Short mmCIF file of C-alpha atoms in Angstrom, two decimals:
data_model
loop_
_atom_site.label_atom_id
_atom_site.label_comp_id
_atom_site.label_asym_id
_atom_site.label_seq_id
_atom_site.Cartn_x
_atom_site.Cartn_y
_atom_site.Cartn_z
CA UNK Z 1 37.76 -99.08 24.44
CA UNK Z 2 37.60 -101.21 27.51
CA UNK Z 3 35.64 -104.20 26.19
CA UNK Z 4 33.34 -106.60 28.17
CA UNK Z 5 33.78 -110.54 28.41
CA UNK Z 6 30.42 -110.73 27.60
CA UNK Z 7 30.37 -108.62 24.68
CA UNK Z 8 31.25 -110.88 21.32
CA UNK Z 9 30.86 -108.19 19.25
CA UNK Z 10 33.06 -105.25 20.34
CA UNK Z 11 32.78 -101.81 17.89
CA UNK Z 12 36.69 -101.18 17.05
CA UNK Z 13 38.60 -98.21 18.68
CA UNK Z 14 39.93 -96.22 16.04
CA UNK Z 15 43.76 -94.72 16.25
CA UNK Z 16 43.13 -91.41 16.11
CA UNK Z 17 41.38 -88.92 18.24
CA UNK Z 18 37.48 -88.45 17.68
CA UNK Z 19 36.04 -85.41 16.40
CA UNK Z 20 35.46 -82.80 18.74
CA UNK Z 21 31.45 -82.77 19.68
CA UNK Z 22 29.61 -79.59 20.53
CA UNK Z 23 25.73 -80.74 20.63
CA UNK Z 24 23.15 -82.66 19.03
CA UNK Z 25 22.33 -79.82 16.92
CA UNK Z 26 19.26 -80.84 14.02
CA UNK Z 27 17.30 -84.09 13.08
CA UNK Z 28 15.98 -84.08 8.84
CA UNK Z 29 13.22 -86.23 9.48
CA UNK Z 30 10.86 -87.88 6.06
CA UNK Z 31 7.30 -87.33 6.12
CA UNK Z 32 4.69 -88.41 3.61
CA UNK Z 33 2.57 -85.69 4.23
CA UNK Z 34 4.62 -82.03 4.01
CA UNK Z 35 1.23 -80.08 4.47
CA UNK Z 36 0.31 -81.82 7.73
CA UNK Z 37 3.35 -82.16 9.57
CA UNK Z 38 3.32 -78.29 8.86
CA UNK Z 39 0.75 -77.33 10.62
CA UNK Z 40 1.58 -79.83 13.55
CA UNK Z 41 5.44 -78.47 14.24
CA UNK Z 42 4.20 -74.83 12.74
CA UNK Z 43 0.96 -74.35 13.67
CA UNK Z 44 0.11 -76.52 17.46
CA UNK Z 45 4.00 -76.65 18.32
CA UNK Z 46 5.05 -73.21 17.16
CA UNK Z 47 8.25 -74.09 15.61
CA UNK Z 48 9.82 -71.38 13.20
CA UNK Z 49 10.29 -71.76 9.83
CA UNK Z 50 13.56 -70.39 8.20
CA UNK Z 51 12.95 -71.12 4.58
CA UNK Z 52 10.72 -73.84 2.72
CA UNK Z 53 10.01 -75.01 -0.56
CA UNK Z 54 7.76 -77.97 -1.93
CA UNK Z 55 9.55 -80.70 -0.97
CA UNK Z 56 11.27 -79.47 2.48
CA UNK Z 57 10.66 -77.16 5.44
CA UNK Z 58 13.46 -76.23 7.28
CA UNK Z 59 12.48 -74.97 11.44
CA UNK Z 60 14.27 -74.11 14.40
CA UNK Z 61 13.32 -73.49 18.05
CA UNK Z 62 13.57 -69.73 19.38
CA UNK Z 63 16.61 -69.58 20.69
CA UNK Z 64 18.58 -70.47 18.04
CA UNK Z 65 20.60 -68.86 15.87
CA UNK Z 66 21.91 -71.58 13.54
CA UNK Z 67 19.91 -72.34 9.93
CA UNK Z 68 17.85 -75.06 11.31
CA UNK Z 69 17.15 -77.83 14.43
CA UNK Z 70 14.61 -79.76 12.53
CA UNK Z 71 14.22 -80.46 8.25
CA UNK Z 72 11.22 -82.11 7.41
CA UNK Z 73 11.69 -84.06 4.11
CA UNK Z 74 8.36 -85.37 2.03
CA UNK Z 75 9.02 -88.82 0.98
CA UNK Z 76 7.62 -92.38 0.37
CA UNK Z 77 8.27 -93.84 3.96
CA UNK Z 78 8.19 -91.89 6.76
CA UNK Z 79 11.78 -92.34 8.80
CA UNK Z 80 14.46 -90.03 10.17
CA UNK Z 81 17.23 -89.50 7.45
CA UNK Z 82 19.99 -87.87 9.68
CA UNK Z 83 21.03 -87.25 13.27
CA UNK Z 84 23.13 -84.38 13.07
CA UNK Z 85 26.00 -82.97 15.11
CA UNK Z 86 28.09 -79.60 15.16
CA UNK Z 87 31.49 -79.97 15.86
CA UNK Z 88 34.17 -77.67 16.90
CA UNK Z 89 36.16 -76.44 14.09
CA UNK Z 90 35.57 -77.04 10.67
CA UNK Z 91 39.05 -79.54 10.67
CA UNK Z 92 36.81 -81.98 12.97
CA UNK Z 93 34.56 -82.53 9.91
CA UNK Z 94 38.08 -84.48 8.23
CA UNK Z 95 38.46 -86.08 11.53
CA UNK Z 96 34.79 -87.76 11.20
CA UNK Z 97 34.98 -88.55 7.96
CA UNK Z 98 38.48 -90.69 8.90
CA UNK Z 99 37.31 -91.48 12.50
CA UNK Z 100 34.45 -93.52 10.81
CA UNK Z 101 36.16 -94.66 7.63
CA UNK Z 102 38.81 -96.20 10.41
CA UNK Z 103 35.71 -97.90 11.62
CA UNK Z 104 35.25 -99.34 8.23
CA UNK Z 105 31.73 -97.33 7.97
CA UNK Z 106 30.29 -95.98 4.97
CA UNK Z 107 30.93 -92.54 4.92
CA UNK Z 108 29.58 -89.55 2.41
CA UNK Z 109 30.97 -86.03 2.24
CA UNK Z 110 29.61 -82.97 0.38
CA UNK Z 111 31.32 -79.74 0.68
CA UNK Z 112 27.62 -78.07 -0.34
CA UNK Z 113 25.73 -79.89 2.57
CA UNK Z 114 23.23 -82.21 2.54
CA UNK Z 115 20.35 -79.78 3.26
CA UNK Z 116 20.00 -75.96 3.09
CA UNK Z 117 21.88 -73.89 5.45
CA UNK Z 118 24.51 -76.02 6.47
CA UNK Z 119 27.85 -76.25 4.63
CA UNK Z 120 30.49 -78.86 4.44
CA UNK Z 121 29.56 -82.11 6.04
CA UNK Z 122 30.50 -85.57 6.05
CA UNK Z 123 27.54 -88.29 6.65
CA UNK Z 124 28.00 -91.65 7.54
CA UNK Z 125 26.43 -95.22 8.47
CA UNK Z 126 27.56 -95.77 11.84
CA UNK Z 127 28.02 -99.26 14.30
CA UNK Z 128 25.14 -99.19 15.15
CA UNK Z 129 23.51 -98.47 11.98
CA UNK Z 130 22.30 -94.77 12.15
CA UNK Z 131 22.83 -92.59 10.05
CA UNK Z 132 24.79 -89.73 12.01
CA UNK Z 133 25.94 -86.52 10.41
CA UNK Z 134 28.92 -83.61 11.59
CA UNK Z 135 29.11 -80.16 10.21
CA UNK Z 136 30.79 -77.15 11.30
CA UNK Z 137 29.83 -74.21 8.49
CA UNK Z 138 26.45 -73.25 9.04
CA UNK Z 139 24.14 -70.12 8.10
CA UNK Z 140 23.60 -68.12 10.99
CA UNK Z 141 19.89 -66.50 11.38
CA UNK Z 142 18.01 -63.90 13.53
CA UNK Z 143 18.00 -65.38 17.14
CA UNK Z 144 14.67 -64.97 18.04
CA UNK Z 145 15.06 -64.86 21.86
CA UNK Z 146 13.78 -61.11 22.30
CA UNK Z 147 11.28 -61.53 20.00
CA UNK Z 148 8.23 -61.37 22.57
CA UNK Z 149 5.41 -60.55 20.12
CA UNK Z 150 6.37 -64.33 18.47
CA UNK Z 151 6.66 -66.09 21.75
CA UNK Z 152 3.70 -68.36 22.89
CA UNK Z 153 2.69 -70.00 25.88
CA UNK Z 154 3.88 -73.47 24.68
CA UNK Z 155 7.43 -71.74 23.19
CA UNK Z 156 9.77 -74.26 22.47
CA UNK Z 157 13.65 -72.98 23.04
CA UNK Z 158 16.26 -75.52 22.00
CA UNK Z 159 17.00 -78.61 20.47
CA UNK Z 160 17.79 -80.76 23.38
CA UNK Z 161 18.12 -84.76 22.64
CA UNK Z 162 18.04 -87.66 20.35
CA UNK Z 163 16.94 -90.85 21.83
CA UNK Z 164 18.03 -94.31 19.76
CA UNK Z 165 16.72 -97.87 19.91
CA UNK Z 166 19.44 -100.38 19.79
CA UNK Z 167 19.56 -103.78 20.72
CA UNK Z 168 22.39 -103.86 22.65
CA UNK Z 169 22.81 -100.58 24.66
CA UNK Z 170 26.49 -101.83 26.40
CA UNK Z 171 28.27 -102.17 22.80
CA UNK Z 172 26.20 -98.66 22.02
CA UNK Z 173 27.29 -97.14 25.30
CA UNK Z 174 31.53 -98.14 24.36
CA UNK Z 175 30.95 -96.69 21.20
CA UNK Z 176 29.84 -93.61 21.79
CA UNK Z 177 32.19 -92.85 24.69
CA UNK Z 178 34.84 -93.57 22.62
CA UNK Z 179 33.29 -91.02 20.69
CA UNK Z 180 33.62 -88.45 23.73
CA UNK Z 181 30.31 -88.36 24.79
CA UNK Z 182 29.75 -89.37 28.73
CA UNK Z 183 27.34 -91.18 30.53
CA UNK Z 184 24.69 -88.94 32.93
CA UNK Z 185 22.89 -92.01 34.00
CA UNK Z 186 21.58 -95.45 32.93
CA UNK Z 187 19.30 -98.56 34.17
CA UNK Z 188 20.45 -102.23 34.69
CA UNK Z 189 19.28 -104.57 36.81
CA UNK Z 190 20.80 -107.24 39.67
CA UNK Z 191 21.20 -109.38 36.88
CA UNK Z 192 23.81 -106.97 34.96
CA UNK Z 193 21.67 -106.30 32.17
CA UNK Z 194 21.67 -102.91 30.89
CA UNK Z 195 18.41 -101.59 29.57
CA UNK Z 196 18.84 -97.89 28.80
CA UNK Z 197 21.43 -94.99 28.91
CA UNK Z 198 21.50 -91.05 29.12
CA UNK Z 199 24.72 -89.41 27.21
CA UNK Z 200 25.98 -86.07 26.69
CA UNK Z 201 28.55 -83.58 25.15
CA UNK Z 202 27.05 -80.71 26.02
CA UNK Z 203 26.47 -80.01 29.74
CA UNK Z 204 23.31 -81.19 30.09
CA UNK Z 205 21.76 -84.75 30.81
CA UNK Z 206 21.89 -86.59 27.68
CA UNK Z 207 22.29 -85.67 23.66
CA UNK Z 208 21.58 -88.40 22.84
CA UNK Z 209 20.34 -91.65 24.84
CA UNK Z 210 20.46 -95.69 23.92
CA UNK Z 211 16.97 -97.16 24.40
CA UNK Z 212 16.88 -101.07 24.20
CA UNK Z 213 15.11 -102.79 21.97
CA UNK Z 214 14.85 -103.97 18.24
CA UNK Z 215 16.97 -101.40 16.36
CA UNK Z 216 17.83 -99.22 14.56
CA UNK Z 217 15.54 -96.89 15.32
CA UNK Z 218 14.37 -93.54 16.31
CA UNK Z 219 12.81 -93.45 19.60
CA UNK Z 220 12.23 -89.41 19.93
CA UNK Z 221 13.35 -85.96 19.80
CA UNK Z 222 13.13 -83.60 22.17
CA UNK Z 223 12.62 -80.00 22.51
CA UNK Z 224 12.94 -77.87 25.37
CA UNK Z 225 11.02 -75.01 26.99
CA UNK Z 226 11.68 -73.14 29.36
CA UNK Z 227 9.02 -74.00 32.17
CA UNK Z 228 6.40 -76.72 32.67
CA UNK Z 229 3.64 -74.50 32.50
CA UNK Z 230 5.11 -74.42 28.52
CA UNK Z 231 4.04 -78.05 28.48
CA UNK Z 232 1.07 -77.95 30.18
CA UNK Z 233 -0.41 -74.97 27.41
CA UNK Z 234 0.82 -77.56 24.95
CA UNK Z 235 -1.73 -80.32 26.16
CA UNK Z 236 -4.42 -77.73 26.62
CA UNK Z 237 -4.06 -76.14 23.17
CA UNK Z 238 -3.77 -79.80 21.69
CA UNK Z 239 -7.21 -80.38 23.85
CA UNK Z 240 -8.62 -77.41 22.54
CA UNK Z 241 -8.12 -79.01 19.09
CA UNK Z 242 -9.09 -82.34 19.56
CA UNK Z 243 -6.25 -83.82 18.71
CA UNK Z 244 -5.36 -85.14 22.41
CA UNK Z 245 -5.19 -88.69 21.08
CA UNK Z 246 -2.20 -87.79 19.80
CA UNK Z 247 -0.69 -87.34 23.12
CA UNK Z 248 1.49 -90.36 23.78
CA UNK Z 249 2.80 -90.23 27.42
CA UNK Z 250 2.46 -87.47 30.23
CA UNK Z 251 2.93 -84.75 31.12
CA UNK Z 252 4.61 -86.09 33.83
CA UNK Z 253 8.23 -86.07 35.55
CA UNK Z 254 10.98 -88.12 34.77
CA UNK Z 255 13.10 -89.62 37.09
CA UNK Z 256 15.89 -90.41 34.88
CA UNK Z 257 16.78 -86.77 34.08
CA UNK Z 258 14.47 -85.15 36.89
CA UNK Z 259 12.94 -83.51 33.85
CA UNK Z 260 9.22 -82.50 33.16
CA UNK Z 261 8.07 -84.27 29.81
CA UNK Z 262 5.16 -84.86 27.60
CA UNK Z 263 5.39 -87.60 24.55
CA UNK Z 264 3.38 -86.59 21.66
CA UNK Z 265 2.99 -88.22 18.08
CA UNK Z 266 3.19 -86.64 14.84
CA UNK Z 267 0.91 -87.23 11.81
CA UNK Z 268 3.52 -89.89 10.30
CA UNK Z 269 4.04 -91.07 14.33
CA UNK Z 270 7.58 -89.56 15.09
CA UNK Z 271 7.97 -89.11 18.96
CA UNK Z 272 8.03 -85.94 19.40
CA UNK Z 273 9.15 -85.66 23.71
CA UNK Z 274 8.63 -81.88 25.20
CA UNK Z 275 10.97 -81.47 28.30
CA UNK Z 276 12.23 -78.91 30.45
CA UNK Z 277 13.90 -78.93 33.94
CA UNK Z 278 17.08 -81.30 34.17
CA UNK Z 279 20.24 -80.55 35.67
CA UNK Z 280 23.86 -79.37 34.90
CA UNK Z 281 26.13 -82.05 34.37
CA UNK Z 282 29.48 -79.99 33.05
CA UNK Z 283 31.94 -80.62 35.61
CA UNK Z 284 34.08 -83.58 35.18
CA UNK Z 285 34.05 -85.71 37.90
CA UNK Z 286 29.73 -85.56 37.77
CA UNK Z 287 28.43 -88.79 38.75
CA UNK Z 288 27.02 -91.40 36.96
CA UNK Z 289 23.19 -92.40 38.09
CA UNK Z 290 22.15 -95.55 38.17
CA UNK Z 291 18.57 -96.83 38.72
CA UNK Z 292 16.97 -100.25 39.43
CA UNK Z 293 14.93 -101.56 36.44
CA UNK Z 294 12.21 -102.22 38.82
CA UNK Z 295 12.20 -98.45 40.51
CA UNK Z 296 8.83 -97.63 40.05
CA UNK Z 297 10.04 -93.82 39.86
CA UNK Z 298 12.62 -94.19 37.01
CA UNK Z 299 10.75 -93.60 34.41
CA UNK Z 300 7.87 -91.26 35.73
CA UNK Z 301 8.66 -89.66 39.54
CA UNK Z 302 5.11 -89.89 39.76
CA UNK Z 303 4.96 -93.78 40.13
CA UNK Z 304 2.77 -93.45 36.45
CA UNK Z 305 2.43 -96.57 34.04
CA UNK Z 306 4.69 -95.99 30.80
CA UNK Z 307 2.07 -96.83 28.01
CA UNK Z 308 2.98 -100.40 25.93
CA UNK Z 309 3.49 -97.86 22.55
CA UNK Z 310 6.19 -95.96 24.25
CA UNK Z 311 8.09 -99.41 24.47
CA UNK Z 312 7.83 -101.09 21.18
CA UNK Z 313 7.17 -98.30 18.78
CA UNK Z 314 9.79 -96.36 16.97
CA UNK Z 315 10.85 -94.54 13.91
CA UNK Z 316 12.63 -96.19 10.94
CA UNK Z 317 16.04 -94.75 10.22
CA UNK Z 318 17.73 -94.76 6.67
CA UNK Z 319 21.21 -95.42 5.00
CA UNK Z 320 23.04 -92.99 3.06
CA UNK Z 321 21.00 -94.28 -0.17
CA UNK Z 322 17.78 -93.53 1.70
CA UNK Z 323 16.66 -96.85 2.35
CA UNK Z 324 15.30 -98.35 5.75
CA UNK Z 325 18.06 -100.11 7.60
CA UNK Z 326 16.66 -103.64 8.55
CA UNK Z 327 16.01 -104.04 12.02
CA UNK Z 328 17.99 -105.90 14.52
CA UNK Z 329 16.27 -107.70 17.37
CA UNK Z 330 17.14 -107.26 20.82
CA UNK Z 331 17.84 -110.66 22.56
CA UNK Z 332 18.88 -109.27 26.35
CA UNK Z 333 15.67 -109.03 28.52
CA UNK Z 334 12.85 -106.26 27.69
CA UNK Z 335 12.07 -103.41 29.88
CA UNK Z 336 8.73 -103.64 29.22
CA UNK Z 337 8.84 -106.99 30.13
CA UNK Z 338 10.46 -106.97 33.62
CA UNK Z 339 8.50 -104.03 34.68
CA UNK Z 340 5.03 -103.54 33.26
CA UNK Z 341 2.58 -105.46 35.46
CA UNK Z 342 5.06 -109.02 34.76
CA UNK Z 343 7.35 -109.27 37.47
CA UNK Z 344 5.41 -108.36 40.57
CA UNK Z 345 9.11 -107.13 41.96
CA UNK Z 346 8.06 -103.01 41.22
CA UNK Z 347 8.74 -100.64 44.20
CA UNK Z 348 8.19 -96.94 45.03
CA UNK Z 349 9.77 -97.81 48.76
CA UNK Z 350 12.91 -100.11 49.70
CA UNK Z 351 12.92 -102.90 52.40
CA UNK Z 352 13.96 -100.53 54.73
CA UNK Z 353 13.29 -96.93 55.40
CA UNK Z 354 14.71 -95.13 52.66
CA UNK Z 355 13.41 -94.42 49.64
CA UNK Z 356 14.29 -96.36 46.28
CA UNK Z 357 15.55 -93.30 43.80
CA UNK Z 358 19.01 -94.92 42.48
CA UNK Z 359 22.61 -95.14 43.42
CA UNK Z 360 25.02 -92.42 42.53
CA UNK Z 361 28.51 -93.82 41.63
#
């Protein structure tokens, strides 16, 4: 790891190789409610359900073809109890668990799985205090991609991102490339603070992304469909019920990403983000983007407001005994801060005649 002067606190760099990372691949999120937060991912977002029981639900998106993307739990507080990963070969499941151990984290492994449908996995409290889970063995199911009679106008297709809350996103970033993933794009400003990250392993924008802030938490996660007009059915339909106050942010488009999005809340207030439209980032010299903390267009191409909420709210995450990790407090400057209606130093346009949409390194 190539660590920064300014950094006191540098995560160590373990000896051995990291586990091989295919994709962020399912979230098992807690809800206090199972009944309602079925018929929100079920019923208005369409979401698939493999199996269920009384005290879990287990969903996926319709293009996939592995047990589950999403597990919603019932329990007392409503947080997000895994981020999970598939890795390459079932051997890369020994190299987490003694990637992390190396790290001195607290790791778990259970040959059965920690939730239906997915077989040997090791859990563990990472750096930065999430709880992150790899697997390999999984149950495979009908891929539902021809099945037209079940598609709707707001189908979502894939799993497509995690985003975190951390309070310092440079120590996060080191980390996680260490880990293998690699960094699509970010925001800093003059100063050199860095306020927010995009990272991947598969060849697409981000997995996962590091939000600042007070942490750890979950910001969102994301689904994908595959056109805007998906998202734009999704608001309507969620009009048509009168729930629209539970849409958060959008639809808009991002800049960051270049991707269509809508930010939605479910009953316990998860983030739910709908998005669709980024671009290929696979080969290995793609460059990193970098935007101005004041670029009016970073965050919505549009030149939109972000709403305060999508700032400073965010869902609890748990340790491996299922208790909510205390929160850390972010002490670098806050994005929010700098850039909604404070600073006066906002642009759409440069000083000169081109426009303002980031560097490309």
């Amino acid at each position: 790891m190539s660590v920064s002067a300014i950094n006191p606190n540098p995560i160590p760099t373990p000896s051995i190789q990291p586990p091989d990372i295919i994709r962020c691949a399912y979230m098992e999120l807690v809800v206090t409610d199972l009944a309602k937060s079925r018929e929100f991912y079920v019923d208005v977002l369409g979401l698939h359900v493999t199996e269920e029981d009384e005290n879990a639900i287990y969903l996926r998106s319709l293009e996939e073809f592995i047990h589950h993307n999403l597990v919603l739990r019932k329990g007392p507080v409503a947080a997000v109890a895994s981020f999970a990963y598939r890795v390459r070969t079932p051997e890369d499941v020994d190299v987490a668990e003694a990637y992390y151990k190396e790290m001195g984290c607290r790791t778990e492994r259970r040959a059965e799985g920690f939730t239906k449908g997915v077989g040997d996995s090791v859990r563990v409290e990472d750096p930065l205090g999430f709880p992150y889970e790899f697997f390999y063995h999984v149950d495979h199911v009908e891929r539902l991609t021809q099945r037209y009679d079940l598609y709707s106008a707001g189908e979502l297709v894939r799993l497509d991102h995690f985003n975190q809350v951390t309070p310092d996103v440079p120590r996060g970033r080191a980390y996680l490339e260490d880990l293998g993933f690699r960094v699509s794009e970010d925001i800093k400003d003059s100063d050199g603070v860095t306020y927010a990250a995009w990272m991947h392993r598969k060849d697409t924008v981000h997995d996962t992304a590091l939000t600042g802030g007070d942490g750890p938490r979950m910001h969102h996660v994301a689904f994908a469909t595959h056109e805007k007009h998906n998202i734009i059915q999704i608001c309507d339909k969620m009009g048509a019920l009168r729930i629209s106050d539970r849409i958060e942010r959008g639809p808009g488009r991002h800049g960051v990403s270049n991707a269509f999005y809508l930010y939605i809340l479910d009953p316990d207030d998860h983030r739910i983000e709908i998005y669709t439209q980024d671009y290929y980032t696979g080969d290995p010299d793609n460059p990193t983007i970098t935007w101005d903390v004041h670029d009016n267009q970073r965050r919505d191409w549009w030149g939109n407001p972000v709403v305060p909420s999508w700032y400073t709210e965010a869902s609890l995450v748990l340790d491996l005994d299922g208790n909510p990790q205390p929160l850390v407090a972010r002490t670098d400057s806050s994005e929010m801060e700098v850039t909604v209606g404070a600073d006066g130093f906002s642009y759409t346009r440069g000083d000169e005649t081109d426009y303002k949409v980031g560097s490309q390194l």
